[in-house]
Structures are given as structure tokens and as C-alpha cells.
């Protein structure tokens, strides 16, 4: 089911997803939910192939929930990319109905990650393209973990 962040199971690893147009960034938390770590980048092809790759990555980690970044517009409205993220979640639930999914407002996350990679890590543009979606997934998941811890 799609749930509020606070309705995710209280313990266990969570997986974060950054759904791009061409890729899916995947991050995972530790079981104590202190740290979100970038895990992988899935190059999108077909939904069935994308989800097969996703499940192969995460099943061994036994996540108790997913946090999907929701690309809300700066004015708080939801556009086509939000609709696409919600549709992805609905389709994912058909395959894994027992895995709760929460959304996390990801406004500014890609911008923040890019800035961090440029300013702090001095990562080249080519390398940045490879890591930004994974890093954004971790940024999204870390934001959700911090919110859960501070409530």
C-alpha cells in the first residue's frame, strides 16, 4: 500500500528510489536506519526488466518499505513527473503488494547533490552523470530517515 512516511514499519531497512527519465537511482538504509547509502543505478528499459533488476538488488536486504522521491514542483504542485512516480509505485505494488511505499518530497535534491559533487568532491561532469541518481536516491532516503528519527 502507499502509506505516509510515519506508517512505514518502525524497524528494518528501507530502500530509496530516485526515478529519473532514463535511470532509477537506488539507495538502501542500514537496519537501524541511521545511514542511507547509494546502492546502484538501473538503466531504464521496460518496466518488467526494471523491476526485475530492482528486486534482484534489494530482495537479499529484506527491506520493510520503499521511499520514492516525488518530484514536486517548486510551487508545491504536482506535474507529469509526479504522476509518473505515482504510477510506478502503483505498478510496483501489483508485483509486491506486501511492500509499503511512502513518497518523499525531493525538491532540490538533484541540485543539492550536484552542488555537493562539484563543490566538495570535485567530481568531473562525466563521472557526476554516473553517480548523481544513486546519490540523489541516498539523499532522498536520508531525508526520510532523519524525519522518522526526529518525530
mmCIF file of C-alpha atoms in Angstrom:
data_model
loop_
_atom_site.group_PDB
_atom_site.id
_atom_site.type_symbol
_atom_site.label_atom_id
_atom_site.label_comp_id
_atom_site.label_asym_id
_atom_site.label_seq_id
_atom_site.Cartn_x
_atom_site.Cartn_y
_atom_site.Cartn_z
ATOM 1 C CA UNK A 1 0.000 0.000 0.000
ATOM 2 C CA UNK A 2 1.023 3.610 -0.411
ATOM 3 C CA UNK A 3 1.410 4.971 3.116
ATOM 4 C CA UNK A 4 2.515 8.098 4.935
ATOM 5 C CA UNK A 5 6.157 8.035 5.936
ATOM 6 C CA UNK A 6 5.148 7.624 9.597
ATOM 7 C CA UNK A 7 3.162 4.492 8.698
ATOM 8 C CA UNK A 8 6.192 2.549 7.458
ATOM 9 C CA UNK A 9 7.159 -0.341 9.764
ATOM 10 C CA UNK A 10 9.072 1.080 12.747
ATOM 11 C CA UNK A 11 12.218 -1.038 12.272
ATOM 12 C CA UNK A 12 14.176 -2.583 9.431
ATOM 13 C CA UNK A 13 15.960 -1.478 6.285
ATOM 14 C CA UNK A 14 14.338 0.900 3.828
ATOM 15 C CA UNK A 15 15.115 1.334 0.133
ATOM 16 C CA UNK A 16 15.104 4.750 -1.520
ATOM 17 C CA UNK A 17 14.407 5.314 -5.207
ATOM 18 C CA UNK A 18 15.100 8.305 -7.420
ATOM 19 C CA UNK A 19 13.056 7.786 -10.572
ATOM 20 C CA UNK A 20 14.724 9.610 -13.442
ATOM 21 C CA UNK A 21 13.647 9.640 -17.053
ATOM 22 C CA UNK A 22 16.405 7.219 -18.102
ATOM 23 C CA UNK A 23 17.584 5.725 -14.823
ATOM 24 C CA UNK A 24 16.473 4.612 -11.375
ATOM 25 C CA UNK A 25 18.827 5.519 -8.557
ATOM 26 C CA UNK A 26 18.679 3.005 -5.715
ATOM 27 C CA UNK A 27 19.829 3.548 -2.125
ATOM 28 C CA UNK A 28 19.456 1.430 0.994
ATOM 29 C CA UNK A 29 19.497 2.126 4.703
ATOM 30 C CA UNK A 30 21.069 0.030 7.396
ATOM 31 C CA UNK A 31 18.637 -1.878 9.635
ATOM 32 C CA UNK A 32 18.930 0.796 12.343
ATOM 33 C CA UNK A 33 18.000 3.490 9.795
ATOM 34 C CA UNK A 34 20.893 5.791 10.646
ATOM 35 C CA UNK A 35 22.584 5.967 7.250
ATOM 36 C CA UNK A 36 21.365 5.841 3.661
ATOM 37 C CA UNK A 37 23.952 4.562 1.187
ATOM 38 C CA UNK A 38 23.883 4.753 -2.608
ATOM 39 C CA UNK A 39 23.500 1.225 -3.932
ATOM 40 C CA UNK A 40 23.102 1.093 -7.704
ATOM 41 C CA UNK A 41 21.864 2.721 -10.862
ATOM 42 C CA UNK A 42 19.375 0.893 -13.049
ATOM 43 C CA UNK A 43 19.212 1.990 -16.685
ATOM 44 C CA UNK A 44 15.534 2.017 -17.586
ATOM 45 C CA UNK A 45 14.336 -0.212 -20.403
ATOM 46 C CA UNK A 46 10.943 -1.841 -19.822
ATOM 47 C CA UNK A 47 9.042 -1.783 -16.545
ATOM 48 C CA UNK A 48 9.253 -5.574 -16.153
ATOM 49 C CA UNK A 49 13.033 -5.560 -16.712
ATOM 50 C CA UNK A 50 13.490 -2.530 -14.443
ATOM 51 C CA UNK A 51 11.571 -4.130 -11.579
ATOM 52 C CA UNK A 52 13.351 -7.466 -12.043
ATOM 53 C CA UNK A 53 16.691 -5.649 -11.699
ATOM 54 C CA UNK A 54 15.383 -3.722 -8.688
ATOM 55 C CA UNK A 55 14.121 -6.814 -6.877
ATOM 56 C CA UNK A 56 17.387 -8.649 -7.602
ATOM 57 C CA UNK A 57 19.232 -5.759 -5.921
ATOM 58 C CA UNK A 58 17.040 -5.357 -2.857
ATOM 59 C CA UNK A 59 15.479 -8.726 -2.020
ATOM 60 C CA UNK A 60 18.550 -10.008 -0.161
ATOM 61 C CA UNK A 61 18.436 -6.897 2.032
ATOM 62 C CA UNK A 62 14.850 -7.691 3.092
ATOM 63 C CA UNK A 63 13.577 -4.110 3.096
ATOM 64 C CA UNK A 64 10.438 -3.372 5.113
ATOM 65 C CA UNK A 65 9.487 -0.427 2.896
ATOM 66 C CA UNK A 66 10.327 1.795 -0.052
ATOM 67 C CA UNK A 67 10.736 5.567 -0.110
ATOM 68 C CA UNK A 68 10.243 7.031 -3.574
ATOM 69 C CA UNK A 69 11.288 10.583 -4.359
ATOM 70 C CA UNK A 70 8.351 12.687 -5.511
ATOM 71 C CA UNK A 71 9.485 15.475 -7.874
ATOM 72 C CA UNK A 72 7.072 18.156 -6.666
ATOM 73 C CA UNK A 73 7.219 21.499 -8.490
ATOM 74 C CA UNK A 74 8.789 24.410 -6.620
ATOM 75 C CA UNK A 75 5.316 25.896 -6.038
ATOM 76 C CA UNK A 76 4.138 22.662 -4.385
ATOM 77 C CA UNK A 77 2.018 21.434 -7.288
ATOM 78 C CA UNK A 78 2.372 18.011 -8.855
ATOM 79 C CA UNK A 79 3.117 17.737 -12.552
ATOM 80 C CA UNK A 80 3.585 14.879 -15.018
ATOM 81 C CA UNK A 81 6.763 13.586 -13.306
ATOM 82 C CA UNK A 82 4.839 13.158 -10.026
ATOM 83 C CA UNK A 83 2.091 11.306 -11.880
ATOM 84 C CA UNK A 84 4.750 9.070 -13.426
ATOM 85 C CA UNK A 85 6.266 8.346 -9.976
ATOM 86 C CA UNK A 86 2.847 7.528 -8.529
ATOM 87 C CA UNK A 87 2.089 5.231 -11.490
ATOM 88 C CA UNK A 88 5.437 3.461 -10.996
ATOM 89 C CA UNK A 89 4.529 2.899 -7.325
ATOM 90 C CA UNK A 90 1.067 1.542 -8.217
ATOM 91 C CA UNK A 91 2.590 -0.863 -10.748
ATOM 92 C CA UNK A 92 5.267 -1.918 -8.264
ATOM 93 C CA UNK A 93 2.572 -2.695 -5.687
ATOM 94 C CA UNK A 94 0.935 -5.106 -8.133
ATOM 95 C CA UNK A 95 4.170 -7.129 -8.068
ATOM 96 C CA UNK A 96 4.954 -6.711 -4.339
ATOM 97 C CA UNK A 97 1.684 -5.876 -2.574
ATOM 98 C CA UNK A 98 3.236 -6.510 0.856
ATOM 99 C CA UNK A 99 5.954 -3.838 0.465
ATOM 100 C CA UNK A 100 4.689 -0.465 1.760
ATOM 101 C CA UNK A 101 5.694 2.588 -0.270
ATOM 102 C CA UNK A 102 5.998 6.148 1.011
ATOM 103 C CA UNK A 103 6.780 9.242 -1.036
ATOM 104 C CA UNK A 104 9.316 11.906 -0.064
ATOM 105 C CA UNK A 105 9.262 15.437 -1.487
ATOM 106 C CA UNK A 106 12.544 15.561 -3.366
ATOM 107 C CA UNK A 107 12.513 19.225 -4.399
ATOM 108 C CA UNK A 108 16.066 20.469 -4.765
ATOM 109 C CA UNK A 109 17.652 17.058 -4.097
ATOM 110 C CA UNK A 110 19.324 16.650 -7.508
ATOM 111 C CA UNK A 111 20.504 20.250 -7.369
ATOM 112 C CA UNK A 112 21.908 19.768 -3.865
ATOM 113 C CA UNK A 113 23.666 16.525 -4.797
ATOM 114 C CA UNK A 114 25.150 18.067 -7.946
ATOM 115 C CA UNK A 115 26.399 21.049 -5.936
ATOM 116 C CA UNK A 116 27.924 18.735 -3.334
ATOM 117 C CA UNK A 117 29.654 16.647 -6.012
ATOM 118 C CA UNK A 118 31.043 19.778 -7.684
ATOM 119 C CA UNK A 119 31.994 21.779 -4.595
ATOM 120 C CA UNK A 120 33.062 19.151 -2.118
ATOM 121 C CA UNK A 121 34.065 16.128 -4.141
ATOM 122 C CA UNK A 122 35.309 17.916 -7.295
ATOM 123 C CA UNK A 123 33.733 15.183 -9.428
ATOM 124 C CA UNK A 124 34.020 15.532 -13.217
ATOM 125 C CA UNK A 125 30.875 16.103 -15.281
ATOM 126 C CA UNK A 126 31.074 12.618 -16.872
ATOM 127 C CA UNK A 127 31.514 10.879 -13.520
ATOM 128 C CA UNK A 128 28.826 13.068 -11.949
ATOM 129 C CA UNK A 129 26.300 11.839 -14.533
ATOM 130 C CA UNK A 130 27.030 8.284 -13.367
ATOM 131 C CA UNK A 131 26.699 8.909 -9.641
ATOM 132 C CA UNK A 132 24.106 11.678 -9.308
ATOM 133 C CA UNK A 133 20.972 9.479 -9.440
ATOM 134 C CA UNK A 134 22.375 6.970 -6.922
ATOM 135 C CA UNK A 135 23.486 9.816 -4.693
ATOM 136 C CA UNK A 136 20.106 11.521 -5.068
ATOM 137 C CA UNK A 137 18.364 8.290 -4.032
ATOM 138 C CA UNK A 138 20.542 8.269 -0.892
ATOM 139 C CA UNK A 139 19.792 11.980 -0.281
ATOM 140 C CA UNK A 140 16.039 11.282 -0.558
ATOM 141 C CA UNK A 141 16.243 8.261 1.742
ATOM 142 C CA UNK A 142 18.436 10.095 4.270
ATOM 143 C CA UNK A 143 15.900 12.934 4.443
ATOM 144 C CA UNK A 144 13.148 10.424 5.172
ATOM 145 C CA UNK A 145 15.296 8.622 7.782
ATOM 146 C CA UNK A 146 16.069 11.922 9.520
ATOM 147 C CA UNK A 147 12.370 12.820 9.588
ATOM 148 C CA UNK A 148 11.449 9.407 11.021
ATOM 149 C CA UNK A 149 14.135 9.680 13.701
ATOM 150 C CA UNK A 150 13.102 13.192 14.744
ATOM 151 C CA UNK A 151 9.382 12.647 15.154
#
